[in-house]
JSON list of C-alpha atoms in Angstrom, two decimals:
[
{"chain": "C", "resi": 1, "resn": "MET", "atom": "CA", "xyz": [149.92, -11.40, 12.50]},
{"chain": "C", "resi": 2, "resn": "ALA", "atom": "CA", "xyz": [152.23, -12.75, 14.40]},
{"chain": "C", "resi": 3, "resn": "LYS", "atom": "CA", "xyz": [151.26, -15.35, 16.86]},
{"chain": "C", "resi": 4, "resn": "LEU", "atom": "CA", "xyz": [152.29, -14.27, 20.79]},
{"chain": "C", "resi": 5, "resn": "THR", "atom": "CA", "xyz": [153.84, -17.02, 23.26]},
{"chain": "C", "resi": 6, "resn": "GLN", "atom": "CA", "xyz": [152.48, -17.90, 26.59]},
{"chain": "C", "resi": 7, "resn": "ASP", "atom": "CA", "xyz": [154.45, -15.27, 28.03]},
{"chain": "C", "resi": 8, "resn": "GLU", "atom": "CA", "xyz": [153.72, -12.28, 25.87]},
{"chain": "C", "resi": 9, "resn": "LEU", "atom": "CA", "xyz": [150.04, -12.63, 26.74]},
{"chain": "C", "resi": 10, "resn": "LEU", "atom": "CA", "xyz": [150.51, -12.76, 29.54]},
{"chain": "C", "resi": 11, "resn": "ALA", "atom": "CA", "xyz": [152.66, -10.25, 29.83]},
{"chain": "C", "resi": 12, "resn": "GLN", "atom": "CA", "xyz": [149.60, -7.89, 28.14]},
{"chain": "C", "resi": 13, "resn": "PHE", "atom": "CA", "xyz": [146.85, -9.31, 30.78]},
{"chain": "C", "resi": 14, "resn": "GLU", "atom": "CA", "xyz": [149.26, -7.87, 33.09]},
{"chain": "C", "resi": 15, "resn": "GLU", "atom": "CA", "xyz": [148.65, -3.83, 32.18]},
{"chain": "C", "resi": 16, "resn": "MET", "atom": "CA", "xyz": [145.05, -4.64, 32.05]},
{"chain": "C", "resi": 17, "resn": "THR", "atom": "CA", "xyz": [142.30, -3.70, 34.49]},
{"chain": "C", "resi": 18, "resn": "LEU", "atom": "CA", "xyz": [139.75, -5.78, 36.19]},
{"chain": "C", "resi": 19, "resn": "ILE", "atom": "CA", "xyz": [136.85, -4.24, 34.23]},
{"chain": "C", "resi": 20, "resn": "GLU", "atom": "CA", "xyz": [139.08, -4.49, 30.56]},
{"chain": "C", "resi": 21, "resn": "LEU", "atom": "CA", "xyz": [140.25, -8.06, 31.63]},
{"chain": "C", "resi": 22, "resn": "SER", "atom": "CA", "xyz": [136.65, -9.08, 32.60]},
{"chain": "C", "resi": 23, "resn": "GLU", "atom": "CA", "xyz": [135.03, -8.12, 29.54]},
{"chain": "C", "resi": 24, "resn": "PHE", "atom": "CA", "xyz": [137.65, -9.65, 27.26]},
{"chain": "C", "resi": 25, "resn": "VAL", "atom": "CA", "xyz": [137.00, -13.37, 29.08]},
{"chain": "C", "resi": 26, "resn": "LYS", "atom": "CA", "xyz": [133.30, -12.48, 28.27]},
{"chain": "C", "resi": 27, "resn": "ALA", "atom": "CA", "xyz": [133.77, -12.00, 24.73]},
{"chain": "C", "resi": 28, "resn": "PHE", "atom": "CA", "xyz": [135.94, -15.13, 24.95]},
{"chain": "C", "resi": 29, "resn": "GLU", "atom": "CA", "xyz": [133.29, -17.33, 26.42]},
{"chain": "C", "resi": 30, "resn": "GLU", "atom": "CA", "xyz": [130.47, -16.20, 23.60]},
{"chain": "C", "resi": 31, "resn": "LYS", "atom": "CA", "xyz": [133.38, -16.90, 20.69]},
{"chain": "C", "resi": 32, "resn": "PHE", "atom": "CA", "xyz": [134.50, -19.84, 21.55]},
{"chain": "C", "resi": 33, "resn": "ASP", "atom": "CA", "xyz": [130.96, -20.96, 23.02]},
{"chain": "C", "resi": 34, "resn": "VAL", "atom": "CA", "xyz": [132.92, -21.62, 25.96]},
{"chain": "C", "resi": 35, "resn": "THR", "atom": "CA", "xyz": [132.78, -21.24, 30.27]},
{"chain": "C", "resi": 36, "resn": "ALA", "atom": "CA", "xyz": [135.93, -19.59, 31.56]},
{"chain": "C", "resi": 37, "resn": "ALA", "atom": "CA", "xyz": [134.87, -19.99, 35.08]},
{"chain": "C", "resi": 38, "resn": "ALA", "atom": "CA", "xyz": [136.70, -22.69, 36.80]},
{"chain": "C", "resi": 39, "resn": "PRO", "atom": "CA", "xyz": [140.51, -21.74, 35.30]},
{"chain": "C", "resi": 40, "resn": "VAL", "atom": "CA", "xyz": [139.85, -18.25, 36.84]},
{"chain": "C", "resi": 41, "resn": "ALA", "atom": "CA", "xyz": [138.88, -19.84, 40.15]},
{"chain": "C", "resi": 42, "resn": "VAL", "atom": "CA", "xyz": [142.20, -22.09, 39.98]},
{"chain": "C", "resi": 43, "resn": "ALA", "atom": "CA", "xyz": [144.33, -19.25, 38.62]},
{"chain": "C", "resi": 44, "resn": "GLY", "atom": "CA", "xyz": [143.05, -16.76, 41.94]},
{"chain": "C", "resi": 45, "resn": "VAL", "atom": "CA", "xyz": [144.11, -19.66, 44.08]},
{"chain": "C", "resi": 46, "resn": "ALA", "atom": "CA", "xyz": [148.07, -20.42, 42.54]},
{"chain": "C", "resi": 47, "resn": "ALA", "atom": "CA", "xyz": [148.44, -16.82, 42.36]},
{"chain": "C", "resi": 48, "resn": "PRO", "atom": "CA", "xyz": [148.53, -15.84, 46.29]},
{"chain": "C", "resi": 49, "resn": "GLY", "atom": "CA", "xyz": [150.69, -12.53, 45.08]},
{"chain": "C", "resi": 50, "resn": "ALA", "atom": "CA", "xyz": [148.89, -11.56, 42.20]},
{"chain": "C", "resi": 51, "resn": "GLN", "atom": "CA", "xyz": [146.03, -10.94, 44.04]},
{"chain": "C", "resi": 52, "resn": "ALA", "atom": "CA", "xyz": [147.87, -9.34, 46.61]},
{"chain": "C", "resi": 53, "resn": "GLU", "atom": "CA", "xyz": [147.79, -6.15, 44.10]},
{"chain": "C", "resi": 54, "resn": "ALA", "atom": "CA", "xyz": [143.96, -7.47, 42.75]},
{"chain": "C", "resi": 55, "resn": "VAL", "atom": "CA", "xyz": [141.26, -5.41, 44.13]},
{"chain": "C", "resi": 56, "resn": "GLU", "atom": "CA", "xyz": [137.99, -7.77, 44.19]},
{"chain": "C", "resi": 57, "resn": "GLU", "atom": "CA", "xyz": [135.51, -5.54, 41.77]},
{"chain": "C", "resi": 58, "resn": "GLN", "atom": "CA", "xyz": [132.79, -3.82, 44.48]},
{"chain": "C", "resi": 59, "resn": "ASP", "atom": "CA", "xyz": [129.67, -5.31, 43.41]},
{"chain": "C", "resi": 60, "resn": "GLU", "atom": "CA", "xyz": [127.12, -4.15, 46.42]},
{"chain": "C", "resi": 61, "resn": "PHE", "atom": "CA", "xyz": [127.09, -0.17, 47.20]},
{"chain": "C", "resi": 62, "resn": "ASP", "atom": "CA", "xyz": [125.39, 1.72, 50.08]},
{"chain": "C", "resi": 63, "resn": "VAL", "atom": "CA", "xyz": [124.35, 5.17, 49.70]},
{"chain": "C", "resi": 64, "resn": "ILE", "atom": "CA", "xyz": [125.31, 7.36, 53.18]},
{"chain": "C", "resi": 65, "resn": "LEU", "atom": "CA", "xyz": [123.62, 10.60, 53.10]},
{"chain": "C", "resi": 66, "resn": "ASP", "atom": "CA", "xyz": [126.49, 13.38, 54.33]},
{"chain": "C", "resi": 67, "resn": "GLY", "atom": "CA", "xyz": [124.03, 16.24, 54.64]},
{"chain": "C", "resi": 68, "resn": "ALA", "atom": "CA", "xyz": [121.31, 17.29, 53.12]},
{"chain": "C", "resi": 69, "resn": "GLY", "atom": "CA", "xyz": [122.39, 20.79, 52.21]},
{"chain": "C", "resi": 70, "resn": "ASP", "atom": "CA", "xyz": [120.05, 23.73, 51.87]},
{"chain": "C", "resi": 71, "resn": "LYS", "atom": "CA", "xyz": [117.24, 22.80, 50.67]},
{"chain": "C", "resi": 72, "resn": "LYS", "atom": "CA", "xyz": [116.51, 20.17, 52.86]},
{"chain": "C", "resi": 73, "resn": "ILE", "atom": "CA", "xyz": [112.59, 19.55, 51.30]},
{"chain": "C", "resi": 74, "resn": "GLN", "atom": "CA", "xyz": [113.67, 19.10, 47.72]},
{"chain": "C", "resi": 75, "resn": "VAL", "atom": "CA", "xyz": [116.32, 15.81, 49.64]},
{"chain": "C", "resi": 76, "resn": "ILE", "atom": "CA", "xyz": [113.76, 14.76, 51.96]},
{"chain": "C", "resi": 77, "resn": "LYS", "atom": "CA", "xyz": [111.07, 14.40, 48.40]},
{"chain": "C", "resi": 78, "resn": "GLU", "atom": "CA", "xyz": [114.45, 12.75, 46.77]},
{"chain": "C", "resi": 79, "resn": "VAL", "atom": "CA", "xyz": [114.54, 9.81, 49.51]},
{"chain": "C", "resi": 80, "resn": "ARG", "atom": "CA", "xyz": [111.33, 9.35, 49.19]},
{"chain": "C", "resi": 81, "resn": "ALA", "atom": "CA", "xyz": [111.30, 8.05, 45.77]},
{"chain": "C", "resi": 82, "resn": "LEU", "atom": "CA", "xyz": [114.09, 6.54, 46.39]},
{"chain": "C", "resi": 83, "resn": "THR", "atom": "CA", "xyz": [113.11, 4.70, 49.10]},
{"chain": "C", "resi": 84, "resn": "SER", "atom": "CA", "xyz": [109.54, 3.69, 50.84]},
{"chain": "C", "resi": 85, "resn": "LEU", "atom": "CA", "xyz": [110.18, 5.56, 53.49]},
{"chain": "C", "resi": 86, "resn": "GLY", "atom": "CA", "xyz": [107.41, 7.58, 54.64]},
{"chain": "C", "resi": 87, "resn": "LEU", "atom": "CA", "xyz": [107.35, 11.76, 55.40]},
{"chain": "C", "resi": 88, "resn": "LYS", "atom": "CA", "xyz": [107.97, 10.94, 58.55]},
{"chain": "C", "resi": 89, "resn": "GLU", "atom": "CA", "xyz": [110.88, 8.29, 58.64]},
{"chain": "C", "resi": 90, "resn": "ALA", "atom": "CA", "xyz": [112.52, 10.13, 55.10]},
{"chain": "C", "resi": 91, "resn": "LYS", "atom": "CA", "xyz": [112.79, 13.40, 57.55]},
{"chain": "C", "resi": 92, "resn": "ASP", "atom": "CA", "xyz": [114.69, 12.31, 60.68]},
{"chain": "C", "resi": 93, "resn": "LEU", "atom": "CA", "xyz": [116.86, 10.06, 57.63]},
{"chain": "C", "resi": 94, "resn": "VAL", "atom": "CA", "xyz": [117.53, 13.51, 56.41]},
{"chain": "C", "resi": 95, "resn": "ASP", "atom": "CA", "xyz": [118.10, 14.56, 59.50]},
{"chain": "C", "resi": 96, "resn": "THR", "atom": "CA", "xyz": [120.92, 11.96, 61.32]},
{"chain": "C", "resi": 97, "resn": "ALA", "atom": "CA", "xyz": [124.43, 12.44, 59.98]},
{"chain": "C", "resi": 98, "resn": "GLY", "atom": "CA", "xyz": [125.83, 9.41, 57.59]},
{"chain": "C", "resi": 99, "resn": "ALA", "atom": "CA", "xyz": [121.93, 7.94, 57.53]},
{"chain": "C", "resi": 100, "resn": "LYS", "atom": "CA", "xyz": [122.64, 4.60, 54.12]},
{"chain": "C", "resi": 101, "resn": "VAL", "atom": "CA", "xyz": [119.34, 5.31, 51.76]},
{"chain": "C", "resi": 102, "resn": "LEU", "atom": "CA", "xyz": [120.06, 2.66, 50.47]},
{"chain": "C", "resi": 103, "resn": "GLU", "atom": "CA", "xyz": [122.07, -0.49, 51.41]},
{"chain": "C", "resi": 104, "resn": "LYS", "atom": "CA", "xyz": [123.73, -3.45, 48.81]},
{"chain": "C", "resi": 105, "resn": "VAL", "atom": "CA", "xyz": [122.45, -2.07, 45.96]},
{"chain": "C", "resi": 106, "resn": "ASN", "atom": "CA", "xyz": [124.61, -2.45, 42.58]},
{"chain": "C", "resi": 107, "resn": "LYS", "atom": "CA", "xyz": [126.77, -0.19, 40.96]},
{"chain": "C", "resi": 108, "resn": "GLU", "atom": "CA", "xyz": [124.33, 1.37, 38.52]},
{"chain": "C", "resi": 109, "resn": "THR", "atom": "CA", "xyz": [121.48, 2.14, 40.83]},
{"chain": "C", "resi": 110, "resn": "ALA", "atom": "CA", "xyz": [124.08, 3.80, 43.77]},
{"chain": "C", "resi": 111, "resn": "GLU", "atom": "CA", "xyz": [124.91, 5.93, 41.38]},
{"chain": "C", "resi": 112, "resn": "LYS", "atom": "CA", "xyz": [121.55, 7.25, 39.74]},
{"chain": "C", "resi": 113, "resn": "ALA", "atom": "CA", "xyz": [120.82, 8.08, 43.81]},
{"chain": "C", "resi": 114, "resn": "LYS", "atom": "CA", "xyz": [124.26, 9.67, 44.51]},
{"chain": "C", "resi": 115, "resn": "ALA", "atom": "CA", "xyz": [122.81, 11.85, 40.79]},
{"chain": "C", "resi": 116, "resn": "GLN", "atom": "CA", "xyz": [119.75, 12.08, 42.51]},
{"chain": "C", "resi": 117, "resn": "LEU", "atom": "CA", "xyz": [120.73, 13.38, 45.81]},
{"chain": "C", "resi": 118, "resn": "GLU", "atom": "CA", "xyz": [123.34, 15.89, 45.41]},
{"chain": "C", "resi": 119, "resn": "GLY", "atom": "CA", "xyz": [120.52, 17.17, 42.48]},
{"chain": "C", "resi": 120, "resn": "ALA", "atom": "CA", "xyz": [118.80, 18.24, 45.66]},
{"chain": "C", "resi": 121, "resn": "GLY", "atom": "CA", "xyz": [121.69, 20.02, 46.67]},
{"chain": "C", "resi": 122, "resn": "ALA", "atom": "CA", "xyz": [122.46, 17.11, 49.16]},
{"chain": "C", "resi": 123, "resn": "LYS", "atom": "CA", "xyz": [126.14, 15.79, 50.21]},
{"chain": "C", "resi": 124, "resn": "VAL", "atom": "CA", "xyz": [126.01, 12.19, 49.17]},
{"chain": "C", "resi": 125, "resn": "THR", "atom": "CA", "xyz": [129.15, 9.16, 49.53]},
{"chain": "C", "resi": 126, "resn": "VAL", "atom": "CA", "xyz": [128.99, 5.67, 48.03]},
{"chain": "C", "resi": 127, "resn": "LYS", "atom": "CA", "xyz": [130.55, 3.15, 48.94]}
]
């Protein structure tokens, strides 16, 4: 296997998505038992032009109910299952257009909530 130059490696990293690069860094840290936190922070400060292109991966999401659809009662049940709201509070939330069902949750939780609410017939947005 031919040894890659530093420029060739950088060219490869430019083509990777942020998720792929993050996975690579984790694998690199595990393989060589090192932490890459400090070099990554320095690289982010040293290359402001690159920061404009790279979008920081969002780690907190809001689940917003855009509409209850035809099965309002099922949507209210799902809202109650996802939150600790009582029946009246859940109904009021479902009746309010653009209401946030969940705030600042991780991506997995937001996607599960969206799937549950859409399964009940609601229109949902994750931001």
